[in-house]
Amino acid sequence: MSPASENEPGNSSAALAADVDVLDAAAAEALLAESLATNVDEPEPDLPPITTVEVDGVTVHHRDSGHHVSGPTYVLVHGLGGSLANWEPVWPYLARLGRVLTPDLAGFGRTEADAGRSAVGDNVDLLSAYLDVVDARNVVLVGNSMGGMISLLLAAKGHPQLERLVLVDAVVPFGPKVRPNPRVGLTFALYMCPPLARFVVPRYVQRRGTDQMGLDGVLVVVADRRRVPRWVWRRAVEEARALTEIQSAVPSLVRAAQSIVIAGASRSYRRALAEVTVPVTFLQGDADALVPARGVRAALARVPEWNYVEAEGVGHVPMFEAATWTAAVIAGRIRGNITNM
């Protein structure tokens, strides 16, 4: 993307996100309020094309802004059922500060899963190899939902270029206080019976229609649909249509969802929180229906050194509702503390 693209944000919020080192509490609160109020009018960004790169035998589709002169490399990892398109709202802000990379994980977006390798562990390995193949340096690894789980597990294993971790409404270790709403729970219960899920899901998609499924994918992850720019809805439909061309889409989704449940309940995932040695910021929407904030606070009590930032009235994918503010958190401009919540 060219530095002077006419579609780049030019308002005071963009300048604030890019130019201020760390916002004080009042400025951060004002930025969130402004971002929520103006997000629907955010223009569609001018993005580089989606290209491919070979990673351990997998053809990974991704976007790459190209090497930045001095900034970090932001590697943005989408969640279950998502794609690289989920990060498009924050792209212009981060591309001003460094290199931006957004891959489609194996089994999602346009990246076909190789022999059913779409589970969390498979994608941890794929993401680690991807960082090497694309020569990612000074990495700020950012993961949303399942992508947060994958990013956290990669950070726990370690990578020589990883400098900072940002978890956006990430799946945290399950516990008594970490429970989704009943509808989400029933959906994942279905995924835990793969033969049934592979029968039910295609028929549900057929009944709803591809375009409506794309719209539904946005509705389930936001707290207020009125904040979402029109172009984001259009891109969601485009991504849903592209997914219908992937023959392994449903088995990949089921396998990944099942692996989230297994990993989330494991002791090794609980231990992973303590094994991360790089600085961590956890961004959480307090109106998230998929990963409730109450459970996140409980899970993060064991890592009080992490920077915890909570957004009032925001859902599971904050970049859809408050792109400027989300980019500011990712860039390290906003700080918080779980003890204040």
XYZ file of C-alpha atoms in Angstrom, residues 156-271:
116
model
C 5.185 -20.593 24.616
C 7.318 -22.764 22.326
C 9.381 -19.730 21.386
C 10.551 -18.219 18.114
C 13.764 -16.211 17.661
C 12.013 -13.309 15.930
C 9.062 -13.008 18.311
C 9.220 -9.780 20.337
C 5.686 -9.242 21.573
C 2.340 -11.067 21.729
C -1.106 -9.479 21.410
C -4.128 -11.667 22.139
C -7.479 -10.341 20.911
C -10.463 -12.035 22.589
C -8.366 -15.186 22.544
C -9.559 -18.599 23.686
C -8.237 -19.010 27.229
C -7.884 -22.229 29.255
C -11.311 -23.565 30.150
C -12.490 -23.573 33.748
C -15.630 -23.194 35.876
C -15.847 -19.484 35.082
C -14.871 -19.835 31.409
C -18.120 -20.823 29.751
C -19.590 -19.550 26.468
C -23.257 -18.786 26.042
C -25.545 -21.844 25.593
C -25.811 -21.475 21.806
C -22.034 -21.461 21.416
C -21.768 -24.409 23.787
C -24.254 -26.429 21.738
C -22.384 -25.627 18.526
C -19.103 -26.898 19.935
C -20.843 -29.956 21.350
C -21.896 -30.708 17.774
C -18.306 -30.317 16.586
C -17.204 -32.884 19.151
C -19.150 -35.503 17.165
C -17.458 -35.143 13.756
C -19.697 -37.526 11.756
C -22.805 -35.668 12.920
C -21.194 -32.268 12.344
C -20.149 -33.187 8.802
C -23.749 -34.144 8.112
C -25.451 -31.171 9.801
C -23.169 -28.253 8.865
C -23.420 -28.522 5.044
C -27.201 -28.797 5.263
C -27.384 -25.794 7.550
C -25.251 -23.784 5.125
C -27.438 -24.894 2.233
C -30.579 -23.819 4.050
C -29.182 -20.411 5.063
C -27.396 -19.746 1.790
C -23.752 -18.826 1.283
C -24.260 -15.059 1.345
C -26.337 -15.150 4.520
C -23.728 -17.351 6.185
C -21.155 -14.658 5.441
C -23.368 -12.031 7.074
C -24.119 -14.340 10.002
C -20.381 -14.687 10.540
C -20.186 -10.963 11.266
C -23.376 -10.776 13.325
C -22.241 -13.434 15.795
C -18.949 -11.675 16.604
C -20.055 -8.049 17.056
C -21.978 -6.361 19.847
C -23.536 -3.648 17.659
C -24.005 -4.242 13.940
C -24.525 -0.508 13.375
C -20.822 0.132 13.923
C -19.655 -2.196 11.137
C -18.658 -0.491 7.852
C -20.659 -1.529 4.785
C -17.574 -2.780 3.004
C -16.872 -5.259 5.846
C -20.267 -6.895 5.241
C -19.486 -7.154 1.521
C -16.068 -8.678 2.199
C -17.650 -11.229 4.550
C -19.919 -12.392 1.748
C -16.997 -12.553 -0.690
C -15.006 -14.672 1.746
C -17.957 -17.009 2.305
C -18.267 -17.510 -1.447
C -14.543 -18.207 -1.755
C -14.780 -20.805 1.005
C -17.351 -22.805 -0.978
C -14.586 -23.541 -3.488
C -12.550 -25.372 -0.830
C -13.623 -29.010 -0.827
C -12.229 -29.675 2.642
C -13.825 -26.612 4.265
C -16.344 -28.412 6.474
C -14.027 -31.230 7.670
C -11.331 -28.622 8.347
C -13.720 -26.498 10.395
C -14.899 -29.486 12.423
C -11.373 -30.729 13.070
C -10.186 -27.285 14.160
C -13.176 -26.718 16.441
C -12.717 -30.103 18.076
C -9.040 -29.352 18.672
C -9.917 -26.031 20.358
C -12.051 -27.860 22.930
C -9.374 -30.476 23.568
C -6.547 -27.924 23.826
C -8.582 -25.496 25.929
C -9.234 -28.146 28.562
C -5.653 -29.418 28.666
C -3.139 -28.831 31.433
C -0.487 -28.049 28.828
C -2.463 -25.028 27.670
C -2.731 -23.752 31.234
C 1.022 -24.150 31.581
